[in-house]
mmCIF file of N, CA and C and ligand atoms in Angstrom:
data_model
loop_
_atom_site.group_PDB
_atom_site.id
_atom_site.type_symbol
_atom_site.label_atom_id
_atom_site.label_comp_id
_atom_site.label_asym_id
_atom_site.label_seq_id
_atom_site.Cartn_x
_atom_site.Cartn_y
_atom_site.Cartn_z
ATOM 1 N N MET A 1 64.427 5.521 -46.810
ATOM 2 C CA MET A 1 64.456 5.236 -45.373
ATOM 3 C C MET A 1 65.599 4.260 -45.059
ATOM 4 N N PHE A 2 66.374 4.622 -44.079
ATOM 5 C CA PHE A 2 67.525 3.776 -43.742
ATOM 6 C C PHE A 2 67.647 3.669 -42.227
ATOM 7 N N PHE A 3 67.710 2.470 -41.745
ATOM 8 C CA PHE A 3 67.787 2.252 -40.305
ATOM 9 C C PHE A 3 69.229 1.949 -39.905
ATOM 10 N N LEU A 4 69.682 2.715 -38.945
ATOM 11 C CA LEU A 4 71.054 2.512 -38.487
ATOM 12 C C LEU A 4 71.144 1.417 -37.438
ATOM 13 N N PHE A 5 70.042 1.159 -36.806
ATOM 14 C CA PHE A 5 70.069 0.113 -35.788
ATOM 15 C C PHE A 5 69.554 -1.189 -36.366
ATOM 16 N N THR A 6 69.885 -2.209 -35.718
ATOM 17 C CA THR A 6 69.549 -3.532 -36.222
ATOM 18 C C THR A 6 68.713 -4.284 -35.196
ATOM 19 N N CYS A 7 67.589 -4.765 -35.654
ATOM 20 C CA CYS A 7 66.761 -5.610 -34.802
ATOM 21 C C CYS A 7 66.804 -7.035 -35.358
ATOM 22 N N GLY A 8 66.616 -7.940 -34.497
ATOM 23 C CA GLY A 8 66.616 -9.315 -34.969
ATOM 24 C C GLY A 8 66.300 -10.248 -33.827
ATOM 25 N N SER A 9 66.722 -11.455 -33.977
ATOM 26 C CA SER A 9 66.519 -12.422 -32.915
ATOM 27 C C SER A 9 67.761 -13.286 -32.796
ATOM 28 N N HIS A 10 67.958 -13.772 -31.617
ATOM 29 C CA HIS A 10 69.106 -14.633 -31.382
ATOM 30 C C HIS A 10 68.640 -15.842 -30.595
ATOM 31 N N THR A 11 69.039 -16.987 -31.035
ATOM 32 C CA THR A 11 68.666 -18.210 -30.344
ATOM 33 C C THR A 11 69.865 -18.755 -29.589
ATOM 34 N N PHE A 12 69.706 -18.842 -28.295
ATOM 35 C CA PHE A 12 70.744 -19.452 -27.480
ATOM 36 C C PHE A 12 70.551 -20.966 -27.485
ATOM 37 N N GLN A 13 71.640 -21.658 -27.427
ATOM 38 C CA GLN A 13 71.564 -23.110 -27.514
ATOM 39 C C GLN A 13 72.620 -23.731 -26.612
ATOM 40 N N SER A 14 72.221 -24.737 -25.892
ATOM 41 C CA SER A 14 73.182 -25.483 -25.086
ATOM 42 C C SER A 14 72.712 -26.918 -24.986
ATOM 43 N N ARG A 15 73.636 -27.771 -24.633
ATOM 44 C CA ARG A 15 73.256 -29.169 -24.464
ATOM 45 C C ARG A 15 72.319 -29.299 -23.270
ATOM 46 N N LEU A 16 71.314 -30.124 -23.426
ATOM 47 C CA LEU A 16 70.363 -30.350 -22.352
ATOM 48 C C LEU A 16 71.045 -31.101 -21.215
ATOM 49 N N LYS A 17 70.878 -30.553 -20.012
ATOM 50 C CA LYS A 17 71.511 -31.154 -18.852
ATOM 51 C C LYS A 17 70.953 -32.559 -18.635
ATOM 52 N N GLY A 18 71.845 -33.479 -18.400
ATOM 53 C CA GLY A 18 71.428 -34.854 -18.203
ATOM 54 C C GLY A 18 71.402 -35.645 -19.493
ATOM 55 N N ALA A 19 71.520 -34.940 -20.627
ATOM 56 C CA ALA A 19 71.500 -35.628 -21.923
ATOM 57 C C ALA A 19 72.687 -35.210 -22.775
ATOM 58 N N GLU A 20 73.731 -34.687 -22.109
ATOM 59 C CA GLU A 20 74.884 -34.174 -22.863
ATOM 60 C C GLU A 20 75.558 -35.265 -23.683
ATOM 61 N N HIS A 21 75.564 -36.467 -23.139
ATOM 62 C CA HIS A 21 76.319 -37.536 -23.787
ATOM 63 C C HIS A 21 75.419 -38.458 -24.610
ATOM 64 N N LEU A 22 74.174 -38.047 -24.758
ATOM 65 C CA LEU A 22 73.232 -38.864 -25.497
ATOM 66 C C LEU A 22 73.412 -38.639 -27.000
ATOM 67 N N THR A 23 73.493 -39.732 -27.733
ATOM 68 C CA THR A 23 73.573 -39.635 -29.191
ATOM 69 C C THR A 23 72.419 -40.438 -29.768
ATOM 70 N N VAL A 24 71.584 -39.778 -30.541
ATOM 71 C CA VAL A 24 70.391 -40.436 -31.069
ATOM 72 C C VAL A 24 70.384 -40.343 -32.591
ATOM 73 N N GLN A 25 69.518 -41.118 -33.183
ATOM 74 C CA GLN A 25 69.452 -41.143 -34.644
ATOM 75 C C GLN A 25 68.709 -39.918 -35.172
ATOM 76 N N CYS A 26 69.249 -39.358 -36.229
ATOM 77 C CA CYS A 26 68.597 -38.240 -36.905
ATOM 78 C C CYS A 26 67.535 -38.807 -37.845
ATOM 79 N N GLN A 27 66.314 -38.274 -37.731
ATOM 80 C CA GLN A 27 65.228 -38.798 -38.570
ATOM 81 C C GLN A 27 65.248 -38.199 -39.970
ATOM 82 N N ASN A 28 66.145 -37.275 -40.193
ATOM 83 C CA ASN A 28 66.226 -36.656 -41.515
ATOM 84 C C ASN A 28 67.251 -37.366 -42.402
ATOM 85 N N CYS A 29 68.470 -37.552 -41.882
ATOM 86 C CA CYS A 29 69.514 -38.176 -42.687
ATOM 87 C C CYS A 29 69.812 -39.601 -42.243
ATOM 88 N N GLY A 30 69.272 -39.992 -41.091
ATOM 89 C CA GLY A 30 69.414 -41.370 -40.658
ATOM 90 C C GLY A 30 70.713 -41.669 -39.929
ATOM 91 N N ASN A 31 71.600 -40.688 -39.821
ATOM 92 C CA ASN A 31 72.858 -40.919 -39.130
ATOM 93 C C ASN A 31 72.658 -40.881 -37.616
ATOM 94 N N LEU A 32 73.531 -41.582 -36.921
ATOM 95 C CA LEU A 32 73.493 -41.571 -35.466
ATOM 96 C C LEU A 32 74.285 -40.352 -34.997
ATOM 97 N N SER A 33 73.707 -39.192 -35.246
ATOM 98 C CA SER A 33 74.455 -37.946 -35.026
ATOM 99 C C SER A 33 73.623 -36.890 -34.322
ATOM 100 N N GLY A 34 72.475 -37.277 -33.787
ATOM 101 C CA GLY A 34 71.607 -36.308 -33.137
ATOM 102 C C GLY A 34 71.997 -36.083 -31.683
ATOM 103 N N HIS A 35 71.902 -34.828 -31.257
ATOM 104 C CA HIS A 35 72.136 -34.501 -29.863
ATOM 105 C C HIS A 35 70.953 -33.688 -29.350
ATOM 106 N N VAL A 36 70.769 -33.737 -28.051
ATOM 107 C CA VAL A 36 69.631 -33.053 -27.457
ATOM 108 C C VAL A 36 70.073 -31.669 -26.996
ATOM 109 N N TYR A 37 69.359 -30.661 -27.475
ATOM 110 C CA TYR A 37 69.702 -29.287 -27.157
ATOM 111 C C TYR A 37 68.557 -28.592 -26.435
ATOM 112 N N LYS A 38 68.940 -27.649 -25.627
ATOM 113 C CA LYS A 38 67.978 -26.739 -25.007
ATOM 114 C C LYS A 38 68.134 -25.409 -25.729
ATOM 115 N N ARG A 39 67.034 -24.881 -26.252
ATOM 116 C CA ARG A 39 67.122 -23.655 -27.045
ATOM 117 C C ARG A 39 66.124 -22.637 -26.534
ATOM 118 N N TRP A 40 66.507 -21.394 -26.570
ATOM 119 C CA TRP A 40 65.551 -20.344 -26.264
ATOM 120 C C TRP A 40 65.924 -19.091 -27.043
ATOM 121 N N GLN A 41 64.907 -18.389 -27.502
ATOM 122 C CA GLN A 41 65.097 -17.307 -28.449
ATOM 123 C C GLN A 41 64.861 -15.951 -27.795
ATOM 124 N N TRP A 42 65.686 -14.983 -28.163
ATOM 125 C CA TRP A 42 65.566 -13.616 -27.654
ATOM 126 C C TRP A 42 65.414 -12.649 -28.808
ATOM 127 N N PHE A 43 64.633 -11.608 -28.534
ATOM 128 C CA PHE A 43 64.581 -10.478 -29.448
ATOM 129 C C PHE A 43 65.813 -9.616 -29.199
ATOM 130 N N THR A 44 66.491 -9.198 -30.264
ATOM 131 C CA THR A 44 67.710 -8.413 -30.086
ATOM 132 C C THR A 44 67.553 -7.022 -30.686
ATOM 133 N N PHE A 45 68.167 -6.070 -30.026
ATOM 134 C CA PHE A 45 68.236 -4.698 -30.535
ATOM 135 C C PHE A 45 69.711 -4.306 -30.553
ATOM 136 N N CYS A 46 70.212 -3.976 -31.728
ATOM 137 C CA CYS A 46 71.649 -3.721 -31.900
ATOM 138 C C CYS A 46 72.456 -4.918 -31.386
ATOM 139 N N PHE A 47 71.987 -6.066 -31.694
ATOM 140 C CA PHE A 47 72.654 -7.328 -31.356
ATOM 141 C C PHE A 47 72.682 -7.617 -29.859
ATOM 142 N N VAL A 48 71.928 -6.844 -29.086
ATOM 143 C CA VAL A 48 71.860 -7.099 -27.654
ATOM 144 C C VAL A 48 70.509 -7.723 -27.348
ATOM 145 N N PRO A 49 70.495 -8.911 -26.800
ATOM 146 C CA PRO A 49 69.214 -9.542 -26.453
ATOM 147 C C PRO A 49 68.489 -8.744 -25.380
ATOM 148 N N VAL A 50 67.254 -8.390 -25.637
ATOM 149 C CA VAL A 50 66.510 -7.574 -24.686
ATOM 150 C C VAL A 50 65.243 -8.265 -24.176
ATOM 151 N N ILE A 51 64.527 -8.923 -25.045
ATOM 152 C CA ILE A 51 63.268 -9.542 -24.638
ATOM 153 C C ILE A 51 63.288 -11.013 -25.025
ATOM 154 N N PRO A 52 63.044 -11.878 -24.085
ATOM 155 C CA PRO A 52 62.964 -13.292 -24.471
ATOM 156 C C PRO A 52 61.652 -13.590 -25.173
ATOM 157 N N PHE A 53 61.731 -14.147 -26.371
ATOM 158 C CA PHE A 53 60.529 -14.592 -27.074
ATOM 159 C C PHE A 53 59.869 -15.725 -26.299
ATOM 160 N N SER A 54 60.712 -16.558 -25.782
ATOM 161 C CA SER A 54 60.200 -17.706 -25.047
ATOM 162 C C SER A 54 60.869 -17.722 -23.683
ATOM 163 N N VAL A 55 60.086 -17.514 -22.655
ATOM 164 C CA VAL A 55 60.628 -17.537 -21.310
ATOM 165 C C VAL A 55 61.094 -18.942 -20.975
ATOM 166 N N LYS A 56 60.339 -19.880 -21.488
ATOM 167 C CA LYS A 56 60.649 -21.274 -21.202
ATOM 168 C C LYS A 56 61.432 -21.865 -22.374
ATOM 169 N N PRO A 57 62.651 -22.334 -22.133
ATOM 170 C CA PRO A 57 63.388 -22.943 -23.233
ATOM 171 C C PRO A 57 62.716 -24.213 -23.723
ATOM 172 N N TRP A 58 62.916 -24.499 -24.987
ATOM 173 C CA TRP A 58 62.355 -25.739 -25.511
ATOM 174 C C TRP A 58 63.498 -26.685 -25.865
ATOM 175 N N HIS A 59 63.143 -27.918 -25.988
ATOM 176 C CA HIS A 59 64.138 -28.958 -26.191
ATOM 177 C C HIS A 59 64.017 -29.501 -27.607
ATOM 178 N N GLU A 60 65.157 -29.645 -28.250
ATOM 179 C CA GLU A 60 65.153 -30.141 -29.615
ATOM 180 C C GLU A 60 66.258 -31.169 -29.802
ATOM 181 N N VAL A 61 66.025 -32.039 -30.753
ATOM 182 C CA VAL A 61 67.053 -32.974 -31.188
ATOM 183 C C VAL A 61 67.676 -32.380 -32.437
ATOM 184 N N GLY A 62 68.971 -32.099 -32.371
ATOM 185 C CA GLY A 62 69.645 -31.458 -33.490
ATOM 186 C C GLY A 62 70.700 -32.354 -34.098
ATOM 187 N N CYS A 63 70.810 -32.276 -35.425
ATOM 188 C CA CYS A 63 71.799 -33.068 -36.147
ATOM 189 C C CYS A 63 72.843 -32.121 -36.720
ATOM 190 N N HIS A 64 74.102 -32.383 -36.420
ATOM 191 C CA HIS A 64 75.155 -31.483 -36.902
ATOM 192 C C HIS A 64 75.560 -31.795 -38.331
ATOM 193 N N ILE A 65 75.077 -32.899 -38.874
ATOM 194 C CA ILE A 65 75.435 -33.271 -40.249
ATOM 195 C C ILE A 65 74.526 -32.567 -41.253
ATOM 196 N N CYS A 66 73.219 -32.641 -41.022
ATOM 197 C CA CYS A 66 72.291 -32.041 -41.981
ATOM 198 C C CYS A 66 71.593 -30.821 -41.393
ATOM 199 N N ASN A 67 71.951 -30.427 -40.163
ATOM 200 C CA ASN A 67 71.372 -29.258 -39.506
ATOM 201 C C ASN A 67 69.854 -29.353 -39.364
ATOM 202 N N PHE A 68 69.385 -30.541 -39.134
ATOM 203 C CA PHE A 68 67.954 -30.750 -38.958
ATOM 204 C C PHE A 68 67.632 -30.729 -37.474
ATOM 205 N N TYR A 69 66.654 -29.922 -37.116
ATOM 206 C CA TYR A 69 66.258 -29.828 -35.712
ATOM 207 C C TYR A 69 64.801 -30.227 -35.577
ATOM 208 N N GLN A 70 64.529 -30.970 -34.536
ATOM 209 C CA GLN A 70 63.204 -31.530 -34.351
ATOM 210 C C GLN A 70 62.819 -31.371 -32.887
ATOM 211 N N ASP A 71 61.621 -30.881 -32.667
ATOM 212 C CA ASP A 71 61.147 -30.746 -31.291
ATOM 213 C C ASP A 71 61.111 -32.116 -30.627
ATOM 214 N N ILE A 72 61.552 -32.131 -29.369
ATOM 215 C CA ILE A 72 61.713 -33.424 -28.708
ATOM 216 C C ILE A 72 60.369 -34.103 -28.454
ATOM 217 N N LYS A 73 59.281 -33.337 -28.563
ATOM 218 C CA LYS A 73 57.972 -33.964 -28.345
ATOM 219 C C LYS A 73 57.621 -34.942 -29.463
ATOM 220 N N TYR A 74 58.331 -34.831 -30.593
ATOM 221 C CA TYR A 74 58.112 -35.788 -31.685
ATOM 222 C C TYR A 74 59.054 -36.980 -31.586
ATOM 223 N N ARG A 75 59.862 -36.997 -30.530
ATOM 224 C CA ARG A 75 60.831 -38.081 -30.377
ATOM 225 C C ARG A 75 60.650 -38.778 -29.034
ATOM 226 N N PRO A 76 59.600 -39.571 -28.907
ATOM 227 C CA PRO A 76 59.392 -40.283 -27.636
ATOM 228 C C PRO A 76 60.540 -41.224 -27.297
ATOM 229 N N ASP A 77 61.251 -41.706 -28.326
ATOM 230 C CA ASP A 77 62.372 -42.604 -28.057
ATOM 231 C C ASP A 77 63.490 -41.861 -27.334
ATOM 232 N N VAL A 78 63.686 -40.595 -27.721
ATOM 233 C CA VAL A 78 64.719 -39.786 -27.070
ATOM 234 C C VAL A 78 64.291 -39.419 -25.651
ATOM 235 N N GLN A 79 63.007 -39.089 -25.511
ATOM 236 C CA GLN A 79 62.496 -38.740 -24.183
ATOM 237 C C GLN A 79 62.681 -39.905 -23.215
ATOM 238 N N ALA A 80 62.469 -41.099 -23.722
ATOM 239 C CA ALA A 80 62.611 -42.268 -22.867
ATOM 240 C C ALA A 80 64.060 -42.454 -22.441
ATOM 241 N N GLN A 81 64.994 -42.106 -23.333
ATOM 242 C CA GLN A 81 66.407 -42.248 -22.992
ATOM 243 C C GLN A 81 66.836 -41.207 -21.969
ATOM 244 N N ILE A 82 66.265 -40.037 -22.053
ATOM 245 C CA ILE A 82 66.604 -38.991 -21.093
ATOM 246 C C ILE A 82 66.013 -39.330 -19.726
ATOM 247 N N GLY A 83 64.824 -39.912 -19.742
ATOM 248 C CA GLY A 83 64.176 -40.262 -18.490
ATOM 249 C C GLY A 83 63.621 -39.059 -17.761
ATOM 250 N N ASP A 84 63.253 -38.050 -18.513
ATOM 251 C CA ASP A 84 62.695 -36.844 -17.913
ATOM 252 C C ASP A 84 61.224 -37.076 -17.600
ATOM 253 N N PRO A 85 60.844 -37.088 -16.331
ATOM 254 C CA PRO A 85 59.439 -37.355 -15.993
ATOM 255 C C PRO A 85 58.493 -36.304 -16.564
ATOM 256 N N GLN A 86 59.021 -35.110 -16.804
ATOM 257 C CA GLN A 86 58.184 -34.046 -17.351
ATOM 258 C C GLN A 86 57.712 -34.394 -18.754
ATOM 259 N N HIS A 87 58.541 -35.154 -19.467
ATOM 260 C CA HIS A 87 58.191 -35.488 -20.840
ATOM 261 C C HIS A 87 57.476 -36.836 -20.936
ATOM 262 N N GLN A 88 57.506 -37.588 -19.866
ATOM 263 C CA GLN A 88 56.945 -38.931 -19.947
ATOM 264 C C GLN A 88 55.474 -38.969 -19.580
ATOM 265 N N GLN A 89 54.994 -37.955 -18.874
ATOM 266 C CA GLN A 89 53.598 -37.943 -18.467
ATOM 267 C C GLN A 89 52.763 -37.273 -19.547
ATOM 268 N N GLY A 90 52.000 -38.086 -20.252
ATOM 269 C CA GLY A 90 51.191 -37.533 -21.321
ATOM 270 C C GLY A 90 50.020 -36.703 -20.822
ATOM 271 N N ALA A 91 49.667 -36.869 -19.548
ATOM 272 C CA ALA A 91 48.513 -36.161 -19.016
ATOM 273 C C ALA A 91 48.816 -34.701 -18.712
ATOM 274 N N VAL A 92 50.096 -34.365 -18.643
ATOM 275 C CA VAL A 92 50.453 -32.978 -18.334
ATOM 276 C C VAL A 92 50.143 -32.100 -19.539
ATOM 277 N N PRO A 93 49.385 -31.042 -19.345
ATOM 278 C CA PRO A 93 49.063 -30.164 -20.490
ATOM 279 C C PRO A 93 50.318 -29.519 -21.049
ATOM 280 N N MET A 94 50.309 -29.365 -22.368
ATOM 281 C CA MET A 94 51.472 -28.797 -23.023
ATOM 282 C C MET A 94 51.603 -27.320 -22.698
ATOM 283 N N GLN A 95 52.819 -26.908 -22.426
ATOM 284 C CA GLN A 95 53.104 -25.494 -22.217
ATOM 285 C C GLN A 95 53.282 -24.839 -23.588
ATOM 286 N N ASP A 96 52.540 -23.779 -23.818
ATOM 287 C CA ASP A 96 52.659 -23.070 -25.089
ATOM 288 C C ASP A 96 53.784 -22.053 -24.971
ATOM 289 N N TYR A 97 54.915 -22.341 -25.605
ATOM 290 C CA TYR A 97 56.041 -21.422 -25.472
ATOM 291 C C TYR A 97 55.938 -20.237 -26.418
ATOM 292 N N ASN A 98 54.851 -20.183 -27.194
ATOM 293 C CA ASN A 98 54.605 -18.979 -27.979
ATOM 294 C C ASN A 98 53.743 -17.992 -27.209
ATOM 295 N N GLY A 99 53.466 -18.310 -25.962
ATOM 296 C CA GLY A 99 52.545 -17.516 -25.172
ATOM 297 C C GLY A 99 52.915 -16.046 -25.131
ATOM 298 N N GLY A 100 51.920 -15.195 -25.331
ATOM 299 C CA GLY A 100 52.155 -13.762 -25.266
ATOM 300 C C GLY A 100 52.659 -13.169 -26.562
ATOM 301 N N GLY A 101 52.971 -13.991 -27.507
ATOM 302 C CA GLY A 101 53.498 -13.470 -28.754
ATOM 303 C C GLY A 101 52.438 -12.778 -29.585
ATOM 304 N N GLY A 102 51.206 -13.242 -29.468
ATOM 305 C CA GLY A 102 50.118 -12.614 -30.194
ATOM 306 C C GLY A 102 50.206 -12.864 -31.686
ATOM 307 N N GLY A 103 50.736 -13.953 -32.088
ATOM 308 C CA GLY A 103 50.819 -14.224 -33.523
ATOM 309 C C GLY A 103 51.109 -15.684 -33.758
ATOM 310 N N GLY A 104 50.779 -16.135 -34.928
ATOM 311 C CA GLY A 104 51.101 -17.506 -35.257
ATOM 312 C C GLY A 104 49.981 -18.471 -34.955
ATOM 313 N N GLY A 105 49.029 -18.043 -34.168
ATOM 314 C CA GLY A 105 47.878 -18.889 -33.919
ATOM 315 C C GLY A 105 48.121 -19.968 -32.890
ATOM 316 N N GLY A 106 49.312 -20.018 -32.331
ATOM 317 C CA GLY A 106 49.594 -20.981 -31.281
ATOM 318 C C GLY A 106 49.578 -22.421 -31.745
ATOM 319 N N GLU A 107 49.830 -22.627 -32.990
ATOM 320 C CA GLU A 107 49.814 -23.987 -33.512
ATOM 321 C C GLU A 107 51.093 -24.733 -33.167
ATOM 322 N N GLY A 108 52.141 -24.025 -32.822
ATOM 323 C CA GLY A 108 53.406 -24.672 -32.509
ATOM 324 C C GLY A 108 54.237 -24.869 -33.763
ATOM 325 N N PRO A 109 55.441 -25.326 -33.568
ATOM 326 C CA PRO A 109 56.346 -25.482 -34.711
ATOM 327 C C PRO A 109 55.986 -26.697 -35.537
ATOM 328 N N PRO A 110 56.446 -26.752 -36.765
ATOM 329 C CA PRO A 110 56.254 -27.960 -37.567
ATOM 330 C C PRO A 110 57.064 -29.101 -36.972
ATOM 331 N N PRO A 111 56.779 -30.308 -37.378
ATOM 332 C CA PRO A 111 57.480 -31.468 -36.799
ATOM 333 C C PRO A 111 58.993 -31.367 -36.918
ATOM 334 N N GLY A 112 59.482 -30.742 -37.932
ATOM 335 C CA GLY A 112 60.918 -30.624 -38.084
ATOM 336 C C GLY A 112 61.257 -29.456 -38.987
ATOM 337 N N HIS A 113 62.449 -28.927 -38.824
ATOM 338 C CA HIS A 113 62.851 -27.819 -39.666
ATOM 339 C C HIS A 113 64.361 -27.781 -39.756
ATOM 340 N N THR A 114 64.856 -27.093 -40.735
ATOM 341 C CA THR A 114 66.292 -27.008 -40.956
ATOM 342 C C THR A 114 66.759 -25.575 -40.798
ATOM 343 N N TYR A 115 67.764 -25.384 -39.955
ATOM 344 C CA TYR A 115 68.348 -24.050 -39.795
ATOM 345 C C TYR A 115 69.463 -23.866 -40.810
ATOM 346 N N LYS A 116 69.508 -22.675 -41.384
ATOM 347 C CA LYS A 116 70.544 -22.414 -42.379
ATOM 348 C C LYS A 116 71.769 -21.785 -41.698
HETATM 349 ZN ZN1 ZN B 1 70.827 -35.451 -39.912
#
């Protein structure tokens, strides 16, 4: 069996608006090299994004030295620097960005991970 078409996923990434110039410490390598990114993932067919895995982009602190990415919810210090009221109110229920995926159990991502 051989498939001529290619399926996969593509993650779009851009600097988070309002935090473009923010430089924070990386909790993995300790360097002051972390930047705040907005990321959202799409399902791709023949390299063309067709279905967004996550309608709502998520925010991560990324380090360009060790390629360590961490969800911003684990970085209250960064949230405080951004001053985003959406992240500062602990009473607001968390939005599950895995919604509709039907897999994974909705536990959310691990505290940190490294992209290759
Ligand atoms: Zn790092």
